[in-house]
Amino acid sequence: PDSTSCTVSFQVVDKEGNAVSFVNSNFAGFGTGIVPDGCGFTLQNRGFGFNVDDPNHPNSLQPNKRPYHTIIPGIITHHDEDEENGKDLLYATISNMGGYMQPQ
């Protein structure tokens, strides 16, 4: 990987079908600069582009709005009617880690 890369993504699924799709990105420098006690890593600052001061800003955080963001962890499920009482089952875990061709 590029030595300036600051984003990592991983997917974990256990034998029961529980899943996690995880993306961590330090956007700039050392992220927030906050290191949780005893953990040895910095917290990410990927929410940097969101705006909490101006409700009319295109990237404002407010109900029923989807602020523009490029890092997307996700889990895809499907409904299985053959299972007892029908239930949603894991189909896949996915992620988009952003990149040079995406607006940041």
mmCIF file of C-alpha atoms in Angstrom:
data_model
loop_
_atom_site.group_PDB
_atom_site.id
_atom_site.type_symbol
_atom_site.label_atom_id
_atom_site.label_comp_id
_atom_site.label_asym_id
_atom_site.label_seq_id
_atom_site.Cartn_x
_atom_site.Cartn_y
_atom_site.Cartn_z
ATOM 1 C CA PRO A 1 0.000 0.000 0.000
ATOM 2 C CA ASP A 2 0.921 3.631 -0.438
ATOM 3 C CA SER A 3 3.025 4.816 2.503
ATOM 4 C CA THR A 4 0.767 7.879 2.855
ATOM 5 C CA SER A 5 -2.372 5.765 3.071
ATOM 6 C CA CYS A 6 -4.432 6.479 6.181
ATOM 7 C CA THR A 7 -7.507 4.286 5.730
ATOM 8 C CA VAL A 8 -8.150 0.670 6.648
ATOM 9 C CA SER A 9 -11.185 -1.521 6.069
ATOM 10 C CA PHE A 10 -11.920 -4.991 7.320
ATOM 11 C CA GLN A 11 -14.861 -7.370 7.397
ATOM 12 C CA VAL A 12 -15.445 -9.971 10.103
ATOM 13 C CA VAL A 13 -18.085 -12.725 10.113
ATOM 14 C CA ASP A 14 -18.481 -15.367 12.803
ATOM 15 C CA LYS A 15 -19.923 -18.875 12.450
ATOM 16 C CA GLU A 16 -23.368 -17.678 13.608
ATOM 17 C CA GLY A 17 -23.530 -15.125 10.778
ATOM 18 C CA ASN A 18 -22.898 -12.039 12.914
ATOM 19 C CA ALA A 19 -20.933 -9.515 10.888
ATOM 20 C CA VAL A 20 -19.026 -6.253 11.105
ATOM 21 C CA SER A 21 -17.993 -4.008 8.241
ATOM 22 C CA PHE A 22 -15.420 -1.539 9.564
ATOM 23 C CA VAL A 23 -13.657 1.439 8.005
ATOM 24 C CA ASN A 24 -11.287 3.738 9.894
ATOM 25 C CA SER A 25 -9.652 6.735 8.271
ATOM 26 C CA ASN A 26 -7.486 9.456 9.753
ATOM 27 C CA PHE A 27 -8.372 11.975 7.002
ATOM 28 C CA ALA A 28 -5.513 14.338 7.920
ATOM 29 C CA GLY A 29 -2.370 13.875 9.967
ATOM 30 C CA PHE A 30 -3.035 11.996 13.174
ATOM 31 C CA GLY A 31 -6.825 12.103 12.966
ATOM 32 C CA THR A 32 -8.345 13.762 16.003
ATOM 33 C CA GLY A 33 -5.083 13.495 17.904
ATOM 34 C CA ILE A 34 -7.022 11.701 20.638
ATOM 35 C CA VAL A 35 -5.587 8.355 21.781
ATOM 36 C CA PRO A 36 -7.941 6.310 24.003
ATOM 37 C CA ASP A 37 -6.189 5.290 27.245
ATOM 38 C CA GLY A 38 -4.277 2.043 26.785
ATOM 39 C CA CYS A 39 -5.257 1.571 23.123
ATOM 40 C CA GLY A 40 -2.300 2.904 21.114
ATOM 41 C CA PHE A 41 -4.230 4.330 18.152
ATOM 42 C CA THR A 42 -5.791 7.685 17.298
ATOM 43 C CA LEU A 43 -9.500 8.246 16.792
ATOM 44 C CA GLN A 44 -10.510 9.103 13.243
ATOM 45 C CA ASN A 45 -11.676 12.524 12.070
ATOM 46 C CA ARG A 46 -13.499 11.584 8.865
ATOM 47 C CA GLY A 47 -16.540 13.638 9.890
ATOM 48 C CA PHE A 48 -14.430 16.750 9.263
ATOM 49 C CA GLY A 49 -16.468 17.773 6.203
ATOM 50 C CA PHE A 50 -19.812 17.726 8.016
ATOM 51 C CA ASN A 51 -21.246 21.065 9.104
ATOM 52 C CA VAL A 52 -23.063 21.458 12.439
ATOM 53 C CA ASP A 53 -23.260 25.262 12.491
ATOM 54 C CA ASP A 54 -25.222 26.125 9.340
ATOM 55 C CA PRO A 55 -28.487 24.199 8.710
ATOM 56 C CA ASN A 56 -28.499 25.452 5.092
ATOM 57 C CA HIS A 57 -25.029 24.065 4.311
ATOM 58 C CA PRO A 58 -25.143 21.102 1.857
ATOM 59 C CA ASN A 59 -23.228 18.942 4.377
ATOM 60 C CA SER A 60 -25.195 19.924 7.460
ATOM 61 C CA LEU A 61 -26.157 17.232 9.963
ATOM 62 C CA GLN A 62 -29.908 17.200 10.432
ATOM 63 C CA PRO A 63 -32.883 14.802 10.282
ATOM 64 C CA ASN A 64 -33.815 13.299 6.903
ATOM 65 C CA LYS A 65 -30.617 14.552 5.283
ATOM 66 C CA ARG A 66 -27.716 12.508 3.945
ATOM 67 C CA PRO A 67 -24.493 14.492 4.247
ATOM 68 C CA TYR A 68 -22.008 13.759 1.470
ATOM 69 C CA HIS A 69 -19.414 11.259 2.615
ATOM 70 C CA THR A 70 -17.162 8.801 0.768
ATOM 71 C CA ILE A 71 -16.451 6.071 3.322
ATOM 72 C CA ILE A 72 -19.197 3.504 3.428
ATOM 73 C CA PRO A 73 -19.167 0.316 5.517
ATOM 74 C CA GLY A 74 -22.152 -1.894 4.778
ATOM 75 C CA ILE A 75 -23.891 -5.200 5.368
ATOM 76 C CA ILE A 76 -26.242 -6.812 2.845
ATOM 77 C CA THR A 77 -28.965 -9.160 4.087
ATOM 78 C CA HIS A 78 -31.729 -11.136 2.435
ATOM 79 C CA HIS A 79 -35.028 -12.332 3.835
ATOM 80 C CA ASP A 80 -35.311 -16.126 3.981
ATOM 81 C CA GLU A 81 -38.923 -17.359 4.089
ATOM 82 C CA ASP A 82 -37.694 -20.962 4.422
ATOM 83 C CA GLU A 83 -36.275 -20.251 7.890
ATOM 84 C CA GLU A 84 -38.631 -20.739 10.823
ATOM 85 C CA ASN A 85 -40.733 -17.544 11.126
ATOM 86 C CA GLY A 86 -38.699 -16.031 8.269
ATOM 87 C CA LYS A 87 -35.686 -13.912 9.086
ATOM 88 C CA ASP A 88 -33.052 -11.686 7.560
ATOM 89 C CA LEU A 89 -29.815 -13.540 6.873
ATOM 90 C CA LEU A 90 -26.375 -12.208 6.094
ATOM 91 C CA TYR A 91 -25.548 -12.163 2.388
ATOM 92 C CA ALA A 92 -22.330 -10.106 2.311
ATOM 93 C CA THR A 93 -20.258 -7.437 3.994
ATOM 94 C CA ILE A 94 -18.946 -4.583 1.857
ATOM 95 C CA SER A 95 -17.075 -1.315 2.185
ATOM 96 C CA ASN A 96 -15.901 1.636 0.171
ATOM 97 C CA MET A 97 -12.741 3.142 1.618
ATOM 98 C CA GLY A 98 -12.835 6.344 -0.431
ATOM 99 C CA GLY A 99 -9.955 7.125 -2.726
ATOM 100 C CA TYR A 100 -8.114 9.651 -4.822
ATOM 101 C CA MET A 101 -10.827 9.818 -7.477
ATOM 102 C CA GLN A 102 -13.563 10.624 -4.983
ATOM 103 C CA PRO A 103 -14.132 14.131 -3.653
ATOM 104 C CA GLN A 104 -12.832 14.247 -0.090
#
